[in-house]
JSON list of C-alpha atoms in Angstrom, two decimals:
[
{"chain": "A", "resi": 1, "resn": "UNK", "atom": "CA", "xyz": [0.37, 16.91, 3.53]},
{"chain": "A", "resi": 2, "resn": "UNK", "atom": "CA", "xyz": [-1.27, 14.01, 5.26]},
{"chain": "A", "resi": 3, "resn": "UNK", "atom": "CA", "xyz": [0.79, 11.43, 7.09]},
{"chain": "A", "resi": 4, "resn": "UNK", "atom": "CA", "xyz": [0.51, 8.41, 9.33]},
{"chain": "A", "resi": 5, "resn": "UNK", "atom": "CA", "xyz": [2.93, 7.06, 11.91]},
{"chain": "A", "resi": 6, "resn": "UNK", "atom": "CA", "xyz": [3.31, 3.55, 13.22]},
{"chain": "A", "resi": 7, "resn": "UNK", "atom": "CA", "xyz": [5.38, 3.89, 16.39]},
{"chain": "A", "resi": 8, "resn": "UNK", "atom": "CA", "xyz": [6.17, 0.18, 16.83]},
{"chain": "A", "resi": 9, "resn": "UNK", "atom": "CA", "xyz": [8.41, -1.73, 14.44]},
{"chain": "A", "resi": 10, "resn": "UNK", "atom": "CA", "xyz": [7.27, -5.01, 15.95]},
{"chain": "A", "resi": 11, "resn": "UNK", "atom": "CA", "xyz": [4.52, -6.29, 18.20]},
{"chain": "A", "resi": 12, "resn": "UNK", "atom": "CA", "xyz": [4.74, -9.65, 19.93]},
{"chain": "A", "resi": 13, "resn": "UNK", "atom": "CA", "xyz": [1.69, -11.37, 21.36]},
{"chain": "A", "resi": 14, "resn": "UNK", "atom": "CA", "xyz": [0.76, -14.88, 22.47]},
{"chain": "A", "resi": 15, "resn": "UNK", "atom": "CA", "xyz": [-1.88, -16.80, 20.59]},
{"chain": "A", "resi": 16, "resn": "UNK", "atom": "CA", "xyz": [-5.30, -16.26, 22.13]},
{"chain": "A", "resi": 17, "resn": "UNK", "atom": "CA", "xyz": [-4.41, -12.90, 23.62]},
{"chain": "A", "resi": 18, "resn": "UNK", "atom": "CA", "xyz": [-5.79, -9.62, 22.33]},
{"chain": "A", "resi": 19, "resn": "UNK", "atom": "CA", "xyz": [-3.59, -7.62, 19.97]},
{"chain": "A", "resi": 20, "resn": "UNK", "atom": "CA", "xyz": [-3.25, -3.95, 19.17]},
{"chain": "A", "resi": 21, "resn": "UNK", "atom": "CA", "xyz": [-1.21, -2.39, 16.38]},
{"chain": "A", "resi": 22, "resn": "UNK", "atom": "CA", "xyz": [-0.93, 1.37, 16.75]},
{"chain": "A", "resi": 23, "resn": "UNK", "atom": "CA", "xyz": [-1.35, 4.11, 14.17]},
{"chain": "A", "resi": 24, "resn": "UNK", "atom": "CA", "xyz": [-1.57, 7.87, 14.55]},
{"chain": "A", "resi": 25, "resn": "UNK", "atom": "CA", "xyz": [-2.41, 10.29, 11.79]},
{"chain": "A", "resi": 26, "resn": "UNK", "atom": "CA", "xyz": [-1.88, 13.90, 10.82]},
{"chain": "A", "resi": 27, "resn": "UNK", "atom": "CA", "xyz": [-4.41, 15.24, 8.35]},
{"chain": "A", "resi": 28, "resn": "UNK", "atom": "CA", "xyz": [-6.22, 18.40, 7.45]},
{"chain": "A", "resi": 29, "resn": "UNK", "atom": "CA", "xyz": [-9.93, 17.89, 7.17]},
{"chain": "A", "resi": 30, "resn": "UNK", "atom": "CA", "xyz": [-11.69, 14.58, 7.64]},
{"chain": "A", "resi": 31, "resn": "UNK", "atom": "CA", "xyz": [-9.38, 11.57, 7.42]},
{"chain": "A", "resi": 32, "resn": "UNK", "atom": "CA", "xyz": [-9.92, 8.53, 5.22]},
{"chain": "A", "resi": 33, "resn": "UNK", "atom": "CA", "xyz": [-7.90, 5.82, 6.99]},
{"chain": "A", "resi": 34, "resn": "UNK", "atom": "CA", "xyz": [-7.02, 2.27, 5.96]},
{"chain": "A", "resi": 35, "resn": "UNK", "atom": "CA", "xyz": [-5.31, -0.84, 7.27]},
{"chain": "A", "resi": 36, "resn": "UNK", "atom": "CA", "xyz": [-3.55, -3.31, 5.00]},
{"chain": "A", "resi": 37, "resn": "UNK", "atom": "CA", "xyz": [-1.79, -6.61, 5.73]},
{"chain": "A", "resi": 38, "resn": "UNK", "atom": "CA", "xyz": [1.16, -8.11, 3.89]},
{"chain": "A", "resi": 39, "resn": "UNK", "atom": "CA", "xyz": [2.07, -11.79, 4.06]},
{"chain": "A", "resi": 40, "resn": "UNK", "atom": "CA", "xyz": [5.55, -12.94, 2.98]},
{"chain": "A", "resi": 41, "resn": "UNK", "atom": "CA", "xyz": [6.28, -12.53, -0.72]},
{"chain": "A", "resi": 42, "resn": "UNK", "atom": "CA", "xyz": [2.82, -11.15, -1.39]},
{"chain": "A", "resi": 43, "resn": "UNK", "atom": "CA", "xyz": [1.26, -7.79, -2.13]},
{"chain": "A", "resi": 44, "resn": "UNK", "atom": "CA", "xyz": [-0.75, -5.83, 0.39]},
{"chain": "A", "resi": 45, "resn": "UNK", "atom": "CA", "xyz": [-4.30, -6.89, 1.14]},
{"chain": "A", "resi": 46, "resn": "UNK", "atom": "CA", "xyz": [-7.03, -4.51, 2.28]},
{"chain": "A", "resi": 47, "resn": "UNK", "atom": "CA", "xyz": [-8.33, -5.16, 5.82]},
{"chain": "A", "resi": 48, "resn": "UNK", "atom": "CA", "xyz": [-10.63, -2.27, 6.66]},
{"chain": "A", "resi": 49, "resn": "UNK", "atom": "CA", "xyz": [-11.24, 1.44, 6.29]},
{"chain": "A", "resi": 50, "resn": "UNK", "atom": "CA", "xyz": [-12.70, 4.40, 8.14]},
{"chain": "A", "resi": 51, "resn": "UNK", "atom": "CA", "xyz": [-14.49, 7.03, 6.12]},
{"chain": "A", "resi": 52, "resn": "UNK", "atom": "CA", "xyz": [-17.19, 8.33, 8.42]},
{"chain": "A", "resi": 53, "resn": "UNK", "atom": "CA", "xyz": [-19.75, 7.04, 10.91]},
{"chain": "A", "resi": 54, "resn": "UNK", "atom": "CA", "xyz": [-19.09, 4.61, 13.76]},
{"chain": "A", "resi": 55, "resn": "UNK", "atom": "CA", "xyz": [-15.71, 4.94, 15.38]},
{"chain": "A", "resi": 56, "resn": "UNK", "atom": "CA", "xyz": [-15.32, 1.15, 15.58]},
{"chain": "A", "resi": 57, "resn": "UNK", "atom": "CA", "xyz": [-14.81, -0.33, 12.14]},
{"chain": "A", "resi": 58, "resn": "UNK", "atom": "CA", "xyz": [-14.94, -4.08, 11.49]},
{"chain": "A", "resi": 59, "resn": "UNK", "atom": "CA", "xyz": [-12.93, -5.70, 8.74]},
{"chain": "A", "resi": 60, "resn": "UNK", "atom": "CA", "xyz": [-11.61, -8.96, 7.36]},
{"chain": "A", "resi": 61, "resn": "UNK", "atom": "CA", "xyz": [-10.26, -11.92, 9.38]},
{"chain": "A", "resi": 62, "resn": "UNK", "atom": "CA", "xyz": [-11.83, -10.71, 12.65]},
{"chain": "A", "resi": 63, "resn": "UNK", "atom": "CA", "xyz": [-9.88, -7.45, 12.76]},
{"chain": "A", "resi": 64, "resn": "UNK", "atom": "CA", "xyz": [-11.35, -4.16, 13.84]},
{"chain": "A", "resi": 65, "resn": "UNK", "atom": "CA", "xyz": [-10.02, -0.63, 14.25]},
{"chain": "A", "resi": 66, "resn": "UNK", "atom": "CA", "xyz": [-10.98, 2.20, 16.53]},
{"chain": "A", "resi": 67, "resn": "UNK", "atom": "CA", "xyz": [-10.97, 5.75, 15.21]},
{"chain": "A", "resi": 68, "resn": "UNK", "atom": "CA", "xyz": [-10.25, 8.31, 17.93]},
{"chain": "A", "resi": 69, "resn": "UNK", "atom": "CA", "xyz": [-10.41, 11.88, 16.72]},
{"chain": "A", "resi": 70, "resn": "UNK", "atom": "CA", "xyz": [-9.21, 13.51, 19.94]},
{"chain": "A", "resi": 71, "resn": "UNK", "atom": "CA", "xyz": [-6.10, 11.32, 20.01]},
{"chain": "A", "resi": 72, "resn": "UNK", "atom": "CA", "xyz": [-5.71, 11.29, 16.20]},
{"chain": "A", "resi": 73, "resn": "UNK", "atom": "CA", "xyz": [-5.35, 7.53, 16.32]},
{"chain": "A", "resi": 74, "resn": "UNK", "atom": "CA", "xyz": [-6.61, 4.57, 14.32]},
{"chain": "A", "resi": 75, "resn": "UNK", "atom": "CA", "xyz": [-5.39, 1.48, 16.17]},
{"chain": "A", "resi": 76, "resn": "UNK", "atom": "CA", "xyz": [-5.92, -2.00, 14.73]},
{"chain": "A", "resi": 77, "resn": "UNK", "atom": "CA", "xyz": [-7.26, -4.60, 17.15]},
{"chain": "A", "resi": 78, "resn": "UNK", "atom": "CA", "xyz": [-8.27, -8.22, 17.40]},
{"chain": "A", "resi": 79, "resn": "UNK", "atom": "CA", "xyz": [-9.75, -9.85, 20.49]},
{"chain": "A", "resi": 80, "resn": "UNK", "atom": "CA", "xyz": [-7.91, -13.17, 20.12]},
{"chain": "A", "resi": 81, "resn": "UNK", "atom": "CA", "xyz": [-4.72, -13.46, 18.05]},
{"chain": "A", "resi": 82, "resn": "UNK", "atom": "CA", "xyz": [-3.92, -16.42, 15.81]},
{"chain": "A", "resi": 83, "resn": "UNK", "atom": "CA", "xyz": [-0.48, -17.62, 14.75]},
{"chain": "A", "resi": 84, "resn": "UNK", "atom": "CA", "xyz": [-1.65, -17.09, 11.18]},
{"chain": "A", "resi": 85, "resn": "UNK", "atom": "CA", "xyz": [-2.09, -13.36, 11.91]},
{"chain": "A", "resi": 86, "resn": "UNK", "atom": "CA", "xyz": [1.70, -13.01, 11.91]},
{"chain": "A", "resi": 87, "resn": "UNK", "atom": "CA", "xyz": [2.44, -10.58, 9.08]},
{"chain": "A", "resi": 88, "resn": "UNK", "atom": "CA", "xyz": [3.39, -7.00, 8.29]},
{"chain": "A", "resi": 89, "resn": "UNK", "atom": "CA", "xyz": [0.64, -4.43, 8.89]},
{"chain": "A", "resi": 90, "resn": "UNK", "atom": "CA", "xyz": [0.40, -1.00, 7.28]},
{"chain": "A", "resi": 91, "resn": "UNK", "atom": "CA", "xyz": [-1.73, 1.94, 8.21]},
{"chain": "A", "resi": 92, "resn": "UNK", "atom": "CA", "xyz": [-2.51, 4.40, 5.40]},
{"chain": "A", "resi": 93, "resn": "UNK", "atom": "CA", "xyz": [-4.27, 7.70, 4.86]},
{"chain": "A", "resi": 94, "resn": "UNK", "atom": "CA", "xyz": [-5.82, 9.04, 1.70]},
{"chain": "A", "resi": 95, "resn": "UNK", "atom": "CA", "xyz": [-4.21, 12.26, 0.56]},
{"chain": "A", "resi": 96, "resn": "UNK", "atom": "CA", "xyz": [-5.36, 14.83, -1.93]},
{"chain": "A", "resi": 97, "resn": "UNK", "atom": "CA", "xyz": [-2.47, 16.18, -4.00]},
{"chain": "A", "resi": 98, "resn": "UNK", "atom": "CA", "xyz": [-2.29, 17.64, -7.48]},
{"chain": "A", "resi": 99, "resn": "UNK", "atom": "CA", "xyz": [-6.01, 17.08, -8.08]},
{"chain": "A", "resi": 100, "resn": "UNK", "atom": "CA", "xyz": [-5.75, 13.37, -7.38]},
{"chain": "A", "resi": 101, "resn": "UNK", "atom": "CA", "xyz": [-6.14, 11.06, -4.42]},
{"chain": "A", "resi": 102, "resn": "UNK", "atom": "CA", "xyz": [-3.26, 8.89, -3.28]},
{"chain": "A", "resi": 103, "resn": "UNK", "atom": "CA", "xyz": [-2.57, 6.55, -0.39]},
{"chain": "A", "resi": 104, "resn": "UNK", "atom": "CA", "xyz": [0.21, 7.51, 2.01]},
{"chain": "A", "resi": 105, "resn": "UNK", "atom": "CA", "xyz": [1.52, 4.55, 4.01]},
{"chain": "A", "resi": 106, "resn": "UNK", "atom": "CA", "xyz": [3.13, 4.25, 7.40]},
{"chain": "A", "resi": 107, "resn": "UNK", "atom": "CA", "xyz": [6.41, 2.41, 7.83]},
{"chain": "A", "resi": 108, "resn": "UNK", "atom": "CA", "xyz": [4.72, -0.82, 8.84]},
{"chain": "A", "resi": 109, "resn": "UNK", "atom": "CA", "xyz": [4.53, -2.94, 12.00]},
{"chain": "A", "resi": 110, "resn": "UNK", "atom": "CA", "xyz": [5.55, -6.56, 12.09]},
{"chain": "A", "resi": 111, "resn": "UNK", "atom": "CA", "xyz": [3.18, -8.68, 14.17]},
{"chain": "A", "resi": 112, "resn": "UNK", "atom": "CA", "xyz": [4.52, -11.93, 15.61]},
{"chain": "A", "resi": 113, "resn": "UNK", "atom": "CA", "xyz": [2.03, -14.25, 17.28]},
{"chain": "A", "resi": 114, "resn": "UNK", "atom": "CA", "xyz": [3.71, -17.03, 19.21]},
{"chain": "A", "resi": 115, "resn": "UNK", "atom": "CA", "xyz": [1.98, -20.35, 19.83]},
{"chain": "B", "resi": 1, "resn": "UNK", "atom": "CA", "xyz": [-10.12, -13.43, -12.09]},
{"chain": "B", "resi": 2, "resn": "UNK", "atom": "CA", "xyz": [-6.37, -12.69, -11.75]},
{"chain": "B", "resi": 3, "resn": "UNK", "atom": "CA", "xyz": [-6.62, -9.18, -10.23]},
{"chain": "B", "resi": 4, "resn": "UNK", "atom": "CA", "xyz": [-3.31, -7.32, -10.59]},
{"chain": "B", "resi": 5, "resn": "UNK", "atom": "CA", "xyz": [-0.53, -9.20, -12.37]},
{"chain": "B", "resi": 6, "resn": "UNK", "atom": "CA", "xyz": [3.10, -8.10, -12.29]},
{"chain": "B", "resi": 7, "resn": "UNK", "atom": "CA", "xyz": [5.99, -9.41, -14.36]},
{"chain": "B", "resi": 8, "resn": "UNK", "atom": "CA", "xyz": [8.71, -10.38, -13.79]},
{"chain": "B", "resi": 9, "resn": "UNK", "atom": "CA", "xyz": [8.70, -11.61, -10.20]},
{"chain": "B", "resi": 10, "resn": "UNK", "atom": "CA", "xyz": [12.45, -11.32, -9.80]},
{"chain": "B", "resi": 11, "resn": "UNK", "atom": "CA", "xyz": [15.15, -9.44, -11.71]},
{"chain": "B", "resi": 12, "resn": "UNK", "atom": "CA", "xyz": [18.85, -8.78, -11.29]},
{"chain": "B", "resi": 13, "resn": "UNK", "atom": "CA", "xyz": [20.37, -5.89, -13.21]},
{"chain": "B", "resi": 14, "resn": "UNK", "atom": "CA", "xyz": [23.82, -4.43, -13.49]},
{"chain": "B", "resi": 15, "resn": "UNK", "atom": "CA", "xyz": [24.27, -0.71, -12.89]},
{"chain": "B", "resi": 16, "resn": "UNK", "atom": "CA", "xyz": [23.36, 1.22, -16.02]},
{"chain": "B", "resi": 17, "resn": "UNK", "atom": "CA", "xyz": [21.11, -1.44, -17.53]},
{"chain": "B", "resi": 18, "resn": "UNK", "atom": "CA", "xyz": [17.51, -0.68, -18.37]},
{"chain": "B", "resi": 19, "resn": "UNK", "atom": "CA", "xyz": [14.33, -2.65, -17.89]},
{"chain": "B", "resi": 20, "resn": "UNK", "atom": "CA", "xyz": [10.56, -2.34, -17.85]},
{"chain": "B", "resi": 21, "resn": "UNK", "atom": "CA", "xyz": [8.29, -3.70, -15.14]},
{"chain": "B", "resi": 22, "resn": "UNK", "atom": "CA", "xyz": [4.92, -4.73, -16.44]},
{"chain": "B", "resi": 23, "resn": "UNK", "atom": "CA", "xyz": [1.57, -4.47, -14.68]},
{"chain": "B", "resi": 24, "resn": "UNK", "atom": "CA", "xyz": [-1.90, -5.42, -15.84]},
{"chain": "B", "resi": 25, "resn": "UNK", "atom": "CA", "xyz": [-5.26, -5.46, -14.07]},
{"chain": "B", "resi": 26, "resn": "UNK", "atom": "CA", "xyz": [-8.46, -7.17, -15.16]},
{"chain": "B", "resi": 27, "resn": "UNK", "atom": "CA", "xyz": [-10.89, -5.38, -12.82]},
{"chain": "B", "resi": 28, "resn": "UNK", "atom": "CA", "xyz": [-11.67, -2.47, -15.16]},
{"chain": "B", "resi": 29, "resn": "UNK", "atom": "CA", "xyz": [-10.10, -0.06, -12.68]},
{"chain": "B", "resi": 30, "resn": "UNK", "atom": "CA", "xyz": [-9.52, 3.56, -13.60]},
{"chain": "B", "resi": 31, "resn": "UNK", "atom": "CA", "xyz": [-6.50, 4.38, -11.44]},
{"chain": "B", "resi": 32, "resn": "UNK", "atom": "CA", "xyz": [-3.16, 2.61, -11.27]},
{"chain": "B", "resi": 33, "resn": "UNK", "atom": "CA", "xyz": [-0.08, 3.15, -9.09]},
{"chain": "B", "resi": 34, "resn": "UNK", "atom": "CA", "xyz": [3.55, 2.13, -8.74]},
{"chain": "B", "resi": 35, "resn": "UNK", "atom": "CA", "xyz": [5.05, 1.90, -5.25]},
{"chain": "B", "resi": 36, "resn": "UNK", "atom": "CA", "xyz": [8.43, 0.79, -4.00]},
{"chain": "B", "resi": 37, "resn": "UNK", "atom": "CA", "xyz": [8.90, -0.93, -0.65]},
{"chain": "B", "resi": 38, "resn": "UNK", "atom": "CA", "xyz": [12.10, -0.62, 1.32]},
{"chain": "B", "resi": 39, "resn": "UNK", "atom": "CA", "xyz": [12.77, -1.92, 4.86]},
{"chain": "B", "resi": 40, "resn": "UNK", "atom": "CA", "xyz": [11.67, 0.52, 7.54]},
{"chain": "B", "resi": 41, "resn": "UNK", "atom": "CA", "xyz": [10.24, 2.97, 5.01]},
{"chain": "B", "resi": 42, "resn": "UNK", "atom": "CA", "xyz": [6.91, 1.48, 4.17]},
{"chain": "B", "resi": 43, "resn": "UNK", "atom": "CA", "xyz": [5.63, 2.01, 0.65]},
{"chain": "B", "resi": 44, "resn": "UNK", "atom": "CA", "xyz": [6.52, 5.12, -1.29]},
{"chain": "B", "resi": 45, "resn": "UNK", "atom": "CA", "xyz": [4.63, 6.25, -4.36]},
{"chain": "B", "resi": 46, "resn": "UNK", "atom": "CA", "xyz": [6.73, 6.50, -7.53]},
{"chain": "B", "resi": 47, "resn": "UNK", "atom": "CA", "xyz": [4.16, 7.37, -10.19]},
{"chain": "B", "resi": 48, "resn": "UNK", "atom": "CA", "xyz": [0.46, 7.05, -10.64]},
{"chain": "B", "resi": 49, "resn": "UNK", "atom": "CA", "xyz": [-2.16, 7.24, -13.35]},
{"chain": "B", "resi": 50, "resn": "UNK", "atom": "CA", "xyz": [-5.49, 8.59, -12.16]},
{"chain": "B", "resi": 51, "resn": "UNK", "atom": "CA", "xyz": [-7.16, 7.57, -15.40]},
{"chain": "B", "resi": 52, "resn": "UNK", "atom": "CA", "xyz": [-6.28, 6.27, -18.85]},
{"chain": "B", "resi": 53, "resn": "UNK", "atom": "CA", "xyz": [-4.20, 8.85, -20.68]},
{"chain": "B", "resi": 54, "resn": "UNK", "atom": "CA", "xyz": [-2.80, 10.60, -17.61]},
{"chain": "B", "resi": 55, "resn": "UNK", "atom": "CA", "xyz": [0.29, 10.02, -15.49]},
{"chain": "B", "resi": 56, "resn": "UNK", "atom": "CA", "xyz": [1.75, 12.01, -12.60]},
{"chain": "B", "resi": 57, "resn": "UNK", "atom": "CA", "xyz": [4.77, 11.93, -10.33]},
{"chain": "B", "resi": 58, "resn": "UNK", "atom": "CA", "xyz": [4.54, 10.64, -6.83]},
{"chain": "B", "resi": 59, "resn": "UNK", "atom": "CA", "xyz": [6.90, 10.98, -3.90]},
{"chain": "B", "resi": 60, "resn": "UNK", "atom": "CA", "xyz": [10.03, 9.38, -5.45]},
{"chain": "B", "resi": 61, "resn": "UNK", "atom": "CA", "xyz": [9.88, 9.64, -9.28]},
{"chain": "B", "resi": 62, "resn": "UNK", "atom": "CA", "xyz": [13.55, 10.30, -10.06]},
{"chain": "B", "resi": 63, "resn": "UNK", "atom": "CA", "xyz": [15.13, 7.61, -12.23]},
{"chain": "B", "resi": 64, "resn": "UNK", "atom": "CA", "xyz": [11.79, 6.20, -13.40]},
{"chain": "B", "resi": 65, "resn": "UNK", "atom": "CA", "xyz": [9.34, 6.67, -16.23]},
{"chain": "B", "resi": 66, "resn": "UNK", "atom": "CA", "xyz": [5.88, 5.23, -16.75]},
{"chain": "B", "resi": 67, "resn": "UNK", "atom": "CA", "xyz": [3.46, 4.49, -19.55]},
{"chain": "B", "resi": 68, "resn": "UNK", "atom": "CA", "xyz": [-0.27, 3.95, -19.22]},
{"chain": "B", "resi": 69, "resn": "UNK", "atom": "CA", "xyz": [-0.58, 1.80, -22.32]},
{"chain": "B", "resi": 70, "resn": "UNK", "atom": "CA", "xyz": [-4.34, 1.37, -22.04]},
{"chain": "B", "resi": 71, "resn": "UNK", "atom": "CA", "xyz": [-6.87, 1.03, -19.25]},
{"chain": "B", "resi": 72, "resn": "UNK", "atom": "CA", "xyz": [-5.48, -2.38, -18.23]},
{"chain": "B", "resi": 73, "resn": "UNK", "atom": "CA", "xyz": [-1.73, -1.83, -18.37]},
{"chain": "B", "resi": 74, "resn": "UNK", "atom": "CA", "xyz": [0.68, 0.47, -16.57]},
{"chain": "B", "resi": 75, "resn": "UNK", "atom": "CA", "xyz": [4.43, -0.07, -17.00]},
{"chain": "B", "resi": 76, "resn": "UNK", "atom": "CA", "xyz": [7.39, 1.26, -15.05]},
{"chain": "B", "resi": 77, "resn": "UNK", "atom": "CA", "xyz": [10.73, 1.79, -16.78]},
{"chain": "B", "resi": 78, "resn": "UNK", "atom": "CA", "xyz": [14.19, 2.17, -15.31]},
{"chain": "B", "resi": 79, "resn": "UNK", "atom": "CA", "xyz": [16.35, 3.76, -18.00]},
{"chain": "B", "resi": 80, "resn": "UNK", "atom": "CA", "xyz": [19.70, 3.42, -16.23]},
{"chain": "B", "resi": 81, "resn": "UNK", "atom": "CA", "xyz": [19.45, 1.29, -13.12]},
{"chain": "B", "resi": 82, "resn": "UNK", "atom": "CA", "xyz": [21.33, 2.27, -9.95]},
{"chain": "B", "resi": 83, "resn": "UNK", "atom": "CA", "xyz": [21.98, 0.28, -6.76]},
{"chain": "B", "resi": 84, "resn": "UNK", "atom": "CA", "xyz": [19.66, 2.71, -4.91]},
{"chain": "B", "resi": 85, "resn": "UNK", "atom": "CA", "xyz": [16.81, 1.29, -6.98]},
{"chain": "B", "resi": 86, "resn": "UNK", "atom": "CA", "xyz": [17.20, -2.13, -5.40]},
{"chain": "B", "resi": 87, "resn": "UNK", "atom": "CA", "xyz": [13.76, -2.63, -3.91]},
{"chain": "B", "resi": 88, "resn": "UNK", "atom": "CA", "xyz": [10.47, -4.48, -4.16]},
{"chain": "B", "resi": 89, "resn": "UNK", "atom": "CA", "xyz": [8.10, -2.81, -6.60]},
{"chain": "B", "resi": 90, "resn": "UNK", "atom": "CA", "xyz": [4.34, -3.05, -6.30]},
{"chain": "B", "resi": 91, "resn": "UNK", "atom": "CA", "xyz": [1.69, -2.12, -8.77]},
{"chain": "B", "resi": 92, "resn": "UNK", "atom": "CA", "xyz": [-1.80, -1.32, -7.49]},
{"chain": "B", "resi": 93, "resn": "UNK", "atom": "CA", "xyz": [-5.14, -0.30, -8.94]},
{"chain": "B", "resi": 94, "resn": "UNK", "atom": "CA", "xyz": [-8.49, 0.98, -7.78]},
{"chain": "B", "resi": 95, "resn": "UNK", "atom": "CA", "xyz": [-11.82, 1.68, -9.37]},
{"chain": "B", "resi": 96, "resn": "UNK", "atom": "CA", "xyz": [-12.64, 5.21, -8.39]},
{"chain": "B", "resi": 97, "resn": "UNK", "atom": "CA", "xyz": [-10.21, 6.36, -5.75]},
{"chain": "B", "resi": 98, "resn": "UNK", "atom": "CA", "xyz": [-11.55, 9.86, -5.60]},
{"chain": "B", "resi": 99, "resn": "UNK", "atom": "CA", "xyz": [-15.05, 8.60, -4.93]},
{"chain": "B", "resi": 100, "resn": "UNK", "atom": "CA", "xyz": [-16.92, 9.10, -1.67]},
{"chain": "B", "resi": 101, "resn": "UNK", "atom": "CA", "xyz": [-16.52, 5.50, -0.55]},
{"chain": "B", "resi": 102, "resn": "UNK", "atom": "CA", "xyz": [-12.74, 5.53, -0.77]},
{"chain": "B", "resi": 103, "resn": "UNK", "atom": "CA", "xyz": [-12.19, 2.43, -2.84]},
{"chain": "B", "resi": 104, "resn": "UNK", "atom": "CA", "xyz": [-9.29, 0.34, -1.53]},
{"chain": "B", "resi": 105, "resn": "UNK", "atom": "CA", "xyz": [-6.21, -0.40, -3.57]},
{"chain": "B", "resi": 106, "resn": "UNK", "atom": "CA", "xyz": [-5.68, -3.87, -5.03]},
{"chain": "B", "resi": 107, "resn": "UNK", "atom": "CA", "xyz": [-2.02, -4.88, -5.14]},
{"chain": "B", "resi": 108, "resn": "UNK", "atom": "CA", "xyz": [0.01, -7.23, -7.28]},
{"chain": "B", "resi": 109, "resn": "UNK", "atom": "CA", "xyz": [2.50, -9.64, -5.69]},
{"chain": "B", "resi": 110, "resn": "UNK", "atom": "CA", "xyz": [5.49, -7.48, -6.46]},
{"chain": "B", "resi": 111, "resn": "UNK", "atom": "CA", "xyz": [8.73, -7.53, -8.43]},
{"chain": "B", "resi": 112, "resn": "UNK", "atom": "CA", "xyz": [11.91, -8.00, -6.43]},
{"chain": "B", "resi": 113, "resn": "UNK", "atom": "CA", "xyz": [14.67, -6.03, -8.18]},
{"chain": "B", "resi": 114, "resn": "UNK", "atom": "CA", "xyz": [18.35, -6.15, -7.33]},
{"chain": "B", "resi": 115, "resn": "UNK", "atom": "CA", "xyz": [20.82, -3.77, -8.97]},
{"chain": "B", "resi": 116, "resn": "UNK", "atom": "CA", "xyz": [24.48, -4.70, -8.59]}
]
């Protein structure tokens, strides 16, 4: 089965500094990878996805993610963090089970951006 | 355009009580999902419905049942609630998840359930 791991429970960064939220994956075949963000008391919102093509994927709110096949990683990045980026971030992989696709989520990483 | 709507937003149950969580989407999506979110465990799939008329078990189906009432609605039922079912429940939908483009999931705002 496919899986993703988010090794950091929390990431702290100062506003204006670059941020990275890490994700590694374990899949058979070509991975379909996603990043979602969750703000307090809300559902998850889609940020970006990697299906195929360029290894650098751009998404919403200035976020981007770099797919690295040799390191089996899909880290989320932003050049300059904002306080409003503080939220819970989930990496996910699409899995094929029982003739249907599903999303398998990592455990989440809390991002805190301090002013 | 409301997207995915979940009701209720909050619920407190006593052990052994039953309840149904409601979910409706207005995006004409084919596939719908129920996840639960627990601290440190991310989201775990309870049940899903790949298309109208079909339902299947996910990772943690025990203690739950579902009904895909029509294309818009997908309900989750707890027949006899247990404290271990205290969680935040999210419904999600997508248009054609098995498609080449990998359609993203659209989530509701969740139902926070406490079982005492």
